[in-house]
Coordinates of C-alpha atoms in Angstrom, one line a residue:
X1 CA 0.0 0.0 0.0
X2 CA 1.3 3.5 -0.8
X3 CA 2.7 5.4 2.2
X4 CA 0.6 8.5 1.4
X5 CA -2.6 6.4 1.3
X6 CA -1.7 4.8 4.6
X7 CA -1.2 8.3 6.2
X8 CA -4.7 9.4 4.9
X9 CA -6.3 6.2 6.4
X10 CA -4.6 6.8 9.7
X11 CA -5.7 10.4 9.7
X12 CA -9.3 9.5 9.0
X13 CA -9.2 6.8 11.7
X14 CA -7.8 9.1 14.3
X15 CA -10.3 11.8 13.5
X16 CA -13.1 9.5 14.4
X17 CA -11.9 8.9 17.9
X18 CA -13.9 11.1 20.4
X19 CA -11.8 13.7 22.1
X20 CA -12.7 12.5 25.6
X21 CA -11.4 9.0 24.8
X22 CA -8.1 10.5 23.4
X23 CA -7.7 12.4 26.7
X24 CA -8.2 9.2 28.7
X25 CA -5.7 7.4 26.5
X26 CA -3.1 10.1 26.9
X27 CA -3.6 10.1 30.7
X28 CA -3.1 6.3 30.8
X29 CA -0.1 6.7 28.5
X30 CA 1.5 9.3 30.7
X31 CA 1.3 6.9 33.6
X32 CA 3.1 4.3 31.6
X33 CA 5.8 6.7 30.6
X34 CA 6.4 7.9 34.2
X35 CA 6.9 4.3 35.3
X36 CA 9.0 3.2 32.4
X37 CA 12.4 2.1 33.4
X38 CA 11.4 1.9 37.1
X39 CA 11.0 -1.3 39.0
X40 CA 7.3 -2.2 39.2
X41 CA 5.8 -1.8 42.6
X42 CA 2.6 -3.3 43.7
X43 CA 0.0 -0.5 44.4
X44 CA -1.0 -0.3 48.0
X45 CA -4.6 -0.7 49.0
X46 CA -6.1 2.8 49.1
X47 CA -7.0 4.4 52.5
X48 CA -10.4 3.4 53.9
X49 CA -10.4 0.3 51.6
X50 CA -9.9 -3.4 52.4
X51 CA -8.2 -5.4 49.7
X52 CA -7.7 -9.1 48.9
X53 CA -6.3 -10.6 45.8
X54 CA -9.4 -10.1 43.7
X55 CA -11.5 -7.7 45.7
X56 CA -11.5 -4.2 47.1
X57 CA -14.1 -2.8 49.5
X58 CA -14.1 0.9 50.3
X59 CA -16.2 2.2 53.2
X60 CA -16.7 5.9 54.0
X61 CA -14.2 6.8 51.3
X62 CA -14.0 10.5 50.6
X63 CA -13.2 10.0 46.9
X64 CA -12.8 7.3 44.3
X65 CA -9.3 6.1 44.6
X66 CA -7.0 6.5 41.5
X67 CA -4.8 3.6 42.6
X68 CA -6.2 0.1 43.0
X69 CA -4.3 -3.2 42.9
X70 CA -4.3 -4.2 39.2
X71 CA -5.5 -7.7 39.8
X72 CA -8.7 -6.5 41.5
X73 CA -11.7 -7.5 39.5
X74 CA -14.3 -6.5 42.1
X75 CA -14.7 -3.0 43.6
X76 CA -17.3 -2.0 46.1
X77 CA -18.2 1.4 47.8
X78 CA -20.4 1.6 50.9
X79 CA -21.6 4.7 52.7
X80 CA -19.1 6.9 50.7
X81 CA -18.3 10.5 51.6
X82 CA -18.3 11.7 48.0
X83 CA -21.4 12.7 46.0
X84 CA -20.1 12.7 42.5
X85 CA -19.0 10.0 40.1
X86 CA -17.1 11.9 37.4
X87 CA -16.3 10.9 33.9
X88 CA -13.4 8.4 33.5
X89 CA -13.4 7.5 37.2
X90 CA -12.4 3.9 36.5
X91 CA -10.3 4.4 33.4
X92 CA -7.2 2.9 35.3
X93 CA -9.1 -0.2 36.4
X94 CA -10.1 -1.7 33.0
X95 CA -10.1 -5.3 34.4
X96 CA -13.1 -4.8 36.6
X97 CA -15.9 -7.3 36.3
X98 CA -18.0 -6.2 39.3
X99 CA -18.7 -2.7 40.5
X100 CA -21.0 -2.1 43.4
X101 CA -22.3 1.1 45.1
X102 CA -24.5 0.7 48.2
X103 CA -26.0 3.2 50.7
X104 CA -24.4 6.2 49.1
X105 CA -26.0 9.5 48.0
X106 CA -25.0 10.9 44.7
X107 CA -25.8 14.3 43.3
X108 CA -24.0 13.8 40.0
X109 CA -23.2 10.8 37.8
X110 CA -21.5 11.8 34.6
X111 CA -22.4 10.2 31.2
X112 CA -19.0 8.8 30.8
X113 CA -18.5 7.8 34.5
X114 CA -18.0 4.1 33.6
X115 CA -16.2 4.5 30.4
X116 CA -13.2 2.1 29.8
X117 CA -14.8 -1.0 31.5
X118 CA -15.1 -3.5 28.6
X119 CA -15.2 -6.5 31.0
X120 CA -17.7 -5.2 33.5
X121 CA -20.5 -7.8 34.0
X122 CA -22.3 -6.7 37.2
X123 CA -23.1 -3.1 38.1
X124 CA -25.1 -2.2 41.2
X125 CA -26.4 1.3 42.0
X126 CA -29.0 0.1 44.4
X127 CA -30.1 2.1 47.4
X128 CA -28.2 5.3 46.5
X129 CA -31.1 7.8 46.7
X130 CA -31.0 8.3 42.9
X131 CA -33.8 10.2 41.2
X132 CA -32.5 10.0 37.6
X133 CA -29.6 8.5 35.6
X134 CA -27.6 10.1 32.7
X135 CA -28.6 8.9 29.3
X136 CA -25.3 7.3 28.3
X137 CA -24.4 5.7 31.6
X138 CA -24.4 2.2 30.1
X139 CA -22.7 3.2 26.8
X140 CA -19.7 0.9 26.1
X141 CA -20.5 -1.6 28.8
X142 CA -21.0 -4.4 26.3
X143 CA -20.3 -7.2 28.7
X144 CA -23.0 -6.3 31.2
X145 CA -25.2 -9.2 32.3
X146 CA -26.7 -7.9 35.5
X147 CA -27.8 -4.4 36.6
X148 CA -29.3 -3.6 40.0
X149 CA -31.1 -0.2 40.4
X150 CA -33.4 -1.1 43.2
X151 CA -34.1 1.1 46.2
X152 CA -33.9 4.4 44.4
X153 CA -36.5 7.2 44.2
X154 CA -36.7 7.5 40.4
X155 CA -38.5 10.5 38.9
X156 CA -40.1 9.1 35.8
X157 CA -40.0 12.2 33.7
X158 CA -38.5 12.9 30.2
X159 CA -35.0 12.6 31.5
X160 CA -35.7 9.0 32.3
X161 CA -37.5 8.2 29.0
X162 CA -34.2 6.6 27.6
X163 CA -34.2 4.1 30.5
X164 CA -37.6 2.8 29.5
X165 CA -36.4 2.3 26.0
X166 CA -33.1 0.7 27.1
X167 CA -35.0 -1.8 29.3
X168 CA -36.8 -3.0 26.2
X169 CA -33.6 -3.6 24.3
X170 CA -30.9 -4.7 26.7
X171 CA -29.8 -8.3 27.2
X172 CA -28.8 -7.7 30.7
X173 CA -30.9 -8.9 33.6
X174 CA -32.3 -5.9 35.5
X175 CA -34.0 -6.2 38.8
X176 CA -37.5 -4.7 39.0
X177 CA -37.5 -0.9 39.7
X178 CA -40.4 1.6 40.4
X179 CA -41.3 5.2 39.9
X180 CA -41.5 7.5 42.9
X181 CA -42.6 10.5 40.9
X182 CA -44.7 12.0 39.3
X183 CA -47.7 11.1 41.5
X184 CA -49.6 9.5 38.6
X185 CA -46.7 7.0 38.2
X186 CA -45.9 6.4 41.9
X187 CA -45.1 2.8 42.6
X188 CA -45.5 1.9 39.0
X189 CA -43.0 -0.5 37.4
X190 CA -40.7 1.4 35.1
X191 CA -40.6 -1.6 32.8
X192 CA -44.4 -1.2 32.3
X193 CA -44.0 2.3 30.9
X194 CA -43.6 3.0 27.2
X195 CA -42.2 5.9 25.1
X196 CA -45.8 7.0 24.5
X197 CA -46.2 7.7 28.2
X198 CA -43.7 10.6 28.0
X199 CA -44.7 13.9 26.4
X200 CA -41.2 15.3 26.0
X201 CA -41.6 17.6 23.0
X202 CA -42.2 21.2 23.9
X203 CA -42.3 24.3 21.7
X204 CA -41.9 28.0 22.1
X205 CA -41.7 31.2 20.1
X206 CA -38.2 32.7 20.5
X207 CA -37.4 36.3 19.5
X208 CA -35.6 36.3 16.2
X209 CA -35.7 39.7 14.5
X210 CA -37.1 43.2 15.0
X211 CA -38.3 45.4 12.1
X212 CA -38.1 49.2 12.8
X213 CA -41.6 50.2 12.0
X214 CA -45.2 49.8 13.1
X215 CA -47.6 47.6 11.0
X216 CA -51.2 46.4 10.7
X217 CA -51.8 43.4 8.4
X218 CA -49.1 40.9 7.5
X219 CA -49.5 38.3 4.7
X220 CA -47.3 35.6 3.2
X221 CA -47.4 34.3 -0.4
X222 CA -45.5 32.2 -2.9
X223 CA -44.4 33.8 -6.2
X224 CA -42.0 32.3 -8.8
X225 CA -41.1 29.5 -6.3
X226 CA -40.0 31.8 -3.6
X227 CA -41.7 32.8 -0.4
X228 CA -42.4 36.4 0.4
X229 CA -44.0 38.5 3.2
X230 CA -45.9 41.7 2.7
X231 CA -46.6 44.1 5.5
X232 CA -49.0 47.1 5.6
X233 CA -47.3 50.1 7.2
X234 CA -50.0 52.6 8.0
X235 CA -47.9 55.6 9.0
X236 CA -45.7 55.7 6.0
X237 CA -48.4 54.4 3.7
X238 CA -46.3 51.6 2.3
X239 CA -46.7 47.9 1.4
X240 CA -43.3 46.6 2.5
X241 CA -42.3 43.3 0.8
X242 CA -39.7 41.1 2.4
X243 CA -37.7 38.1 1.2
X244 CA -35.5 35.6 3.0
X245 CA -31.8 36.1 2.8
X246 CA -30.4 32.6 2.6
X247 CA -26.8 33.8 3.5
X248 CA -27.5 36.1 6.4
X249 CA -30.5 34.1 7.6
X250 CA -32.7 37.1 8.0
X251 CA -35.6 38.8 6.2
X252 CA -34.6 41.7 4.0
X253 CA -36.4 44.3 2.0
X254 CA -37.5 43.1 -1.5
X255 CA -39.7 46.0 -2.8
X256 CA -42.3 48.6 -1.7
X257 CA -45.6 50.0 -2.9
X258 CA -46.0 53.6 -1.7
X259 CA -49.4 55.1 -0.9
X260 CA -51.2 56.8 1.9
X261 CA -52.7 55.4 5.2
X262 CA -52.3 51.8 4.0
X263 CA -54.2 49.3 6.2
X264 CA -54.2 46.1 4.1
X265 CA -51.8 44.7 1.4
X266 CA -53.4 41.5 0.1
X267 CA -51.5 39.4 -2.4
X268 CA -53.2 37.1 -4.8
X269 CA -51.4 34.9 -7.4
X270 CA -53.6 34.0 -10.4
X271 CA -51.8 31.4 -12.6
X272 CA -48.3 32.9 -12.5
X273 CA -49.2 36.6 -12.2
X274 CA -48.9 38.4 -8.8
X275 CA -51.5 41.0 -7.9
X276 CA -51.7 43.1 -4.7
X277 CA -54.9 44.7 -3.5
X278 CA -53.9 47.8 -1.5
X279 CA -56.6 49.1 0.8
X280 CA -56.2 52.7 2.1
X281 CA -58.2 54.9 4.4
X282 CA -57.6 58.0 2.3
X283 CA -56.9 58.4 -1.4
X284 CA -58.8 55.4 -2.5
X285 CA -57.8 51.7 -2.8
X286 CA -56.0 50.2 -5.7
X287 CA -54.9 47.0 -7.4
X288 CA -51.2 46.6 -8.5
X289 CA -49.6 44.0 -10.8
X290 CA -46.0 42.8 -10.6
X291 CA -44.4 43.6 -13.9
X292 CA -41.6 40.9 -14.3
X293 CA -40.0 42.8 -17.2
X294 CA -39.8 46.1 -15.5
X295 CA -39.2 44.3 -12.2
X296 CA -41.6 46.6 -10.3
X297 CA -45.3 47.0 -9.2
X298 CA -47.6 48.8 -11.6
X299 CA -51.1 50.1 -10.7
X300 CA -53.7 48.6 -13.0
X301 CA -57.0 49.4 -11.4
X302 CA -58.8 51.6 -8.9
X303 CA -61.4 50.2 -6.5
X304 CA -64.8 51.9 -6.4
X305 CA -64.5 54.7 -3.9
X306 CA -68.3 55.1 -3.5
X307 CA -68.6 51.5 -2.2
X308 CA -65.2 51.1 -0.4
X309 CA -64.9 54.2 1.8
X310 CA -63.1 52.8 4.9
X311 CA -61.7 49.4 4.2
X312 CA -60.6 47.3 7.2
X313 CA -60.0 43.8 6.0
X314 CA -59.6 41.8 2.8
X315 CA -60.1 38.1 2.1
X316 CA -59.1 36.3 -1.2
X317 CA -60.6 32.9 -2.2
X318 CA -61.3 30.6 -5.1
X319 CA -64.7 29.1 -5.9
X320 CA -65.3 26.8 -8.9
X321 CA -62.1 27.9 -10.6
X322 CA -63.0 31.6 -10.3
X323 CA -60.9 34.0 -8.1
X324 CA -62.6 36.5 -5.8
X325 CA -61.7 39.0 -3.1
X326 CA -64.0 40.7 -0.6
X327 CA -63.4 44.0 1.2
X328 CA -64.9 44.6 4.6
X329 CA -65.9 48.3 4.8
X330 CA -66.1 49.9 8.2
X331 CA -67.7 53.2 7.3
X332 CA -71.4 53.9 7.9
X333 CA -72.1 54.6 4.3
X334 CA -69.9 51.9 2.7
X335 CA -70.7 48.4 1.4
X336 CA -68.8 45.2 2.1
X337 CA -68.2 44.1 -1.5
X338 CA -67.2 40.9 -3.3
X339 CA -65.0 41.3 -6.5
X340 CA -64.5 38.7 -9.2
X341 CA -61.6 38.2 -11.6
X342 CA -62.7 38.4 -15.3
X343 CA -59.4 37.6 -17.0
X344 CA -58.3 41.2 -17.3
X345 CA -59.2 42.7 -13.9
X346 CA -61.5 42.6 -10.9
X347 CA -65.1 43.8 -11.2
X348 CA -67.8 44.3 -8.5
X349 CA -69.7 41.0 -8.2
X350 CA -71.9 41.5 -5.1
X351 CA -72.4 44.0 -2.3
X352 CA -73.2 42.7 1.2
X353 CA -74.2 44.1 4.5
X354 CA -74.4 47.8 3.7
X355 CA -74.1 50.4 6.4
X356 CA -73.1 48.1 9.2
X357 CA -69.5 49.1 9.7
X358 CA -67.9 45.7 9.1
X359 CA -64.5 45.3 10.7
X360 CA -63.5 41.8 9.5
X361 CA -64.4 39.2 6.9
X362 CA -63.6 35.5 7.0
X363 CA -63.9 32.9 4.2
X364 CA -64.4 29.3 5.3
X365 CA -66.1 26.1 4.1
X366 CA -68.7 24.3 6.3
X367 CA -71.3 21.6 5.8
X368 CA -74.9 22.2 6.8
X369 CA -76.8 19.1 7.9
X370 CA -77.8 16.8 6.4
X371 CA -75.2 17.8 3.7
X372 CA -71.8 16.1 3.8
X373 CA -70.2 18.4 1.3
X374 CA -68.8 21.6 2.6
X375 CA -69.9 24.8 0.9
X376 CA -68.3 28.3 0.9
X377 CA -69.4 30.7 3.5
X378 CA -68.4 34.3 4.6
X379 CA -68.6 35.6 8.2
X380 CA -68.8 39.3 8.6
X381 CA -67.9 41.0 11.9
X382 CA -69.4 44.3 12.7
X383 CA -69.2 46.9 15.4
X384 CA -72.9 47.4 15.3
X385 CA -74.4 43.9 15.4
X386 CA -73.6 40.2 15.8
X387 CA -71.4 38.3 13.3
X388 CA -73.4 37.5 10.1
X389 CA -72.9 34.2 8.2
X390 CA -73.5 34.1 4.4
X391 CA -73.7 30.9 2.4
X392 CA -72.7 30.5 -1.2
X393 CA -75.5 29.7 -3.6
X394 CA -74.2 27.5 -6.4
X395 CA -77.0 28.2 -8.9
X396 CA -76.9 32.0 -8.5
X397 CA -73.2 32.2 -7.7
X398 CA -74.0 34.7 -4.9
X399 CA -73.7 34.6 -1.2
X400 CA -77.2 34.3 0.4
X401 CA -79.0 32.8 3.4
X402 CA -78.1 35.3 6.0
X403 CA -77.9 34.1 9.6
X404 CA -76.0 35.3 12.7
X405 CA -74.1 34.0 15.6
X406 CA -76.3 34.6 18.7
X407 CA -75.2 36.3 21.9
X408 CA -72.0 37.6 20.5
X409 CA -72.2 41.4 20.1
X410 CA -69.2 43.6 19.6
X411 CA -67.1 41.0 17.9
X412 CA -64.2 42.7 16.1
X413 CA -63.0 39.7 14.1
X414 CA -63.7 36.0 13.4
X415 CA -61.0 33.6 12.2
X416 CA -61.4 29.8 11.7
X417 CA -59.3 26.6 12.0
X418 CA -59.9 22.9 11.7
X419 CA -59.0 20.0 14.0
X420 CA -59.6 16.4 12.8
X421 CA -62.2 17.7 10.3
X422 CA -64.2 19.8 12.8
X423 CA -64.4 23.5 12.1
X424 CA -63.8 26.0 14.9
X425 CA -63.8 29.8 15.0
X426 CA -62.0 32.3 17.2
X427 CA -64.0 35.4 18.0
X428 CA -62.1 38.5 19.1
X429 CA -63.8 41.0 21.4
X430 CA -62.3 44.3 22.7
X431 CA -64.6 44.4 25.7
X432 CA -65.7 41.2 27.3
X433 CA -64.5 37.6 26.8
X434 CA -63.2 36.4 23.4
X435 CA -64.5 32.9 22.5
X436 CA -63.8 29.7 20.7
X437 CA -66.8 28.1 19.0
X438 CA -67.3 24.8 17.1
X439 CA -69.6 24.2 14.1
X440 CA -72.3 21.8 15.1
X441 CA -73.9 21.2 11.7
X442 CA -76.5 24.0 11.8
X443 CA -74.9 26.6 14.1
X444 CA -71.7 27.4 16.1
X445 CA -71.7 26.3 19.7
X446 CA -69.6 27.5 22.6
X447 CA -66.3 25.7 23.4
X448 CA -64.2 28.0 25.5
X449 CA -64.0 31.6 26.7
X450 CA -60.8 33.7 27.2
X451 CA -60.5 36.9 29.2
X452 CA -59.5 39.5 26.6
X453 CA -59.9 43.1 27.6
X454 CA -58.4 45.3 24.9
X455 CA -58.0 42.5 22.3
X456 CA -58.2 43.2 18.5
X457 CA -56.7 39.9 17.3
X458 CA -57.4 36.3 18.3
X459 CA -55.5 34.4 15.6
X460 CA -55.5 30.6 15.2
X461 CA -52.3 29.3 13.5
X462 CA -51.2 25.7 12.6
X463 CA -47.4 25.0 12.5
X464 CA -46.6 21.5 11.5
X465 CA -48.8 19.4 13.8
X466 CA -49.2 22.1 16.4
X467 CA -52.4 24.1 16.6
X468 CA -52.1 27.5 18.3
X469 CA -54.3 30.5 19.0
X470 CA -52.7 33.8 19.8
X471 CA -54.7 36.4 21.7
X472 CA -53.3 39.9 21.5
X473 CA -54.1 42.8 23.8
X474 CA -53.5 46.6 24.0
X475 CA -53.3 46.5 27.8
X476 CA -51.4 43.3 28.7
X477 CA -49.1 40.6 27.4
X478 CA -50.1 38.6 24.3
X479 CA -51.2 35.1 25.3
X480 CA -50.2 32.1 23.2
X481 CA -52.5 29.0 23.6
X482 CA -51.7 25.4 22.4
X483 CA -54.5 23.0 21.5
X484 CA -54.9 20.1 24.0
X485 CA -56.2 17.1 22.0
X486 CA -57.5 15.3 25.1
X487 CA -59.4 18.3 26.5
X488 CA -60.4 19.5 23.1
X489 CA -59.5 23.0 24.3
X490 CA -56.7 25.5 24.2
X491 CA -54.3 25.7 27.1
X492 CA -52.1 28.7 27.9
X493 CA -48.3 28.1 27.5
X494 CA -46.5 31.3 26.6
X495 CA -46.6 35.0 26.9
X496 CA -45.2 37.5 24.4
X497 CA -44.5 41.2 24.9
X498 CA -46.0 43.0 21.9
X499 CA -47.3 46.6 21.8
X500 CA -50.8 46.9 20.4
X501 CA -50.7 43.7 18.2
X502 CA -53.0 43.6 15.2
X503 CA -52.2 40.4 13.4
X504 CA -50.1 37.2 13.6
X505 CA -48.9 35.4 10.6
X506 CA -47.1 32.0 10.1
X507 CA -44.3 32.0 7.6
X508 CA -42.5 28.8 6.5
X509 CA -39.2 29.0 4.7
X510 CA -36.6 26.3 4.3
X511 CA -38.1 24.1 7.0
X512 CA -38.0 27.0 9.4
X513 CA -41.2 28.4 10.9
X514 CA -41.6 32.0 11.8
X515 CA -44.3 34.0 13.6
X516 CA -44.7 37.6 12.4
X517 CA -46.4 39.9 14.9
X518 CA -47.6 43.2 13.8
X519 CA -47.6 46.2 16.2
X520 CA -49.7 49.4 15.8
X521 CA -47.7 51.3 18.4
X522 CA -44.3 49.5 18.5
X523 CA -41.9 47.6 16.3
X524 CA -42.9 44.6 14.2
X525 CA -41.5 41.4 15.7
X526 CA -40.4 38.1 14.2
X527 CA -40.2 34.9 16.3
X528 CA -38.8 31.5 15.5
X529 CA -40.9 28.5 16.3
X530 CA -38.5 26.2 18.3
X531 CA -39.1 22.5 19.1
X532 CA -37.2 21.1 22.1
X533 CA -37.0 17.4 23.0
X534 CA -36.6 17.3 26.8
X535 CA -35.5 13.6 26.6
X536 CA -32.5 14.4 24.5

């Protein structure tokens, strides 16, 4: 074999050796070098230990001795004065076959405490007041045939999940052990537990990036195979478009549409063309088109100023291969209006709910009994009456059959989500309790109430398999709720500090999940959705 090739193979082999093991080897090698050329002397039995030819028993020892007769194959510690078993504690006694600790009290046992014991067959940690064990404590102990862990007060939480899995796979004989905590597992055999008994995955929203401006609506969209975010900035009157910087791992400015008092920037991609509906409080609302040749946005259409006087929300949707958008108008003299795409632009298709100061519109699909097929619906929220539900009429291609949600006055916004095929809605109230309701086939029924003084957004979001609802407030912390499948309700699990939040939007890019939080009085915030495995 060529010398250079041999060197490369040796280098690769050496690189694979863990650094800790190299350190242990160097330590052992240094001992050999120090004793080289000297007449071998038989190590004395350590203080507080009793030694025979094959055995050593240490009682009330203050530390683990570094010098033990080399022919000892059995080492025992009873009522020790030390509380830690550190990594590599037995690296100089590789011949041990039996290691026993009895009636001790340990605060720390390192992962690599028993590294370097390839011949160890019996290990007892019985009656040592242990509550948990490190995950890799048995790593490398390939000769183990018996393990005794009895008499300890094990806390059967996520840190001990690995032990349940190890008991199912080891060939060693393990005496029966029991949980002491948590209370629901007290006196239960650890062997009877399974991985499913441990809920060790937790999530949180971690602050990631601050944007130096206030905002109202935030939307995400896919265009030309890239993901973008568009933010309505009311005080500068801009629609601010962001793209993901794959090098810097942050969101950066992509383009702007400049106007006045912008409240909503709603993207809609029809085939491969991007349009943006820009709703403004003053100066009228407009529709822009992304010109790929000029690489900029061009205004192509004005929205009827006599119908849309004070827009507050926009929803886009597709029914029977036709694209629509609806604008909720919050003025006393305006009309909430549905617009339809005709191939060249959007035209007024239907006016709804005139003179009711609509603050929000939500598109969703629900099935009315005994129907099993879901049909399109709109829910309009108004500052002057209860939320109103409209149903799509397939023959007339209009929204009809007006009903309302009873006993829910002063609802600012309604947003929907689904769990296992069931449709739910989150209703936001500025005064009084916000509410979660479930579609029962003919009406929405109460599920849960949340205290929500000063709330203008109660937004459900699904990130991977996690269903959240985020309740913002002008007067207190934003509350993040997580859906509990067993209770079929939301449970509170995190607070976020956001000034006057108005919308929450989930953005997914390159397998990373972000939460955009708009702020009417502070800075727009971006959070990262973090998943943590407590058993790792």
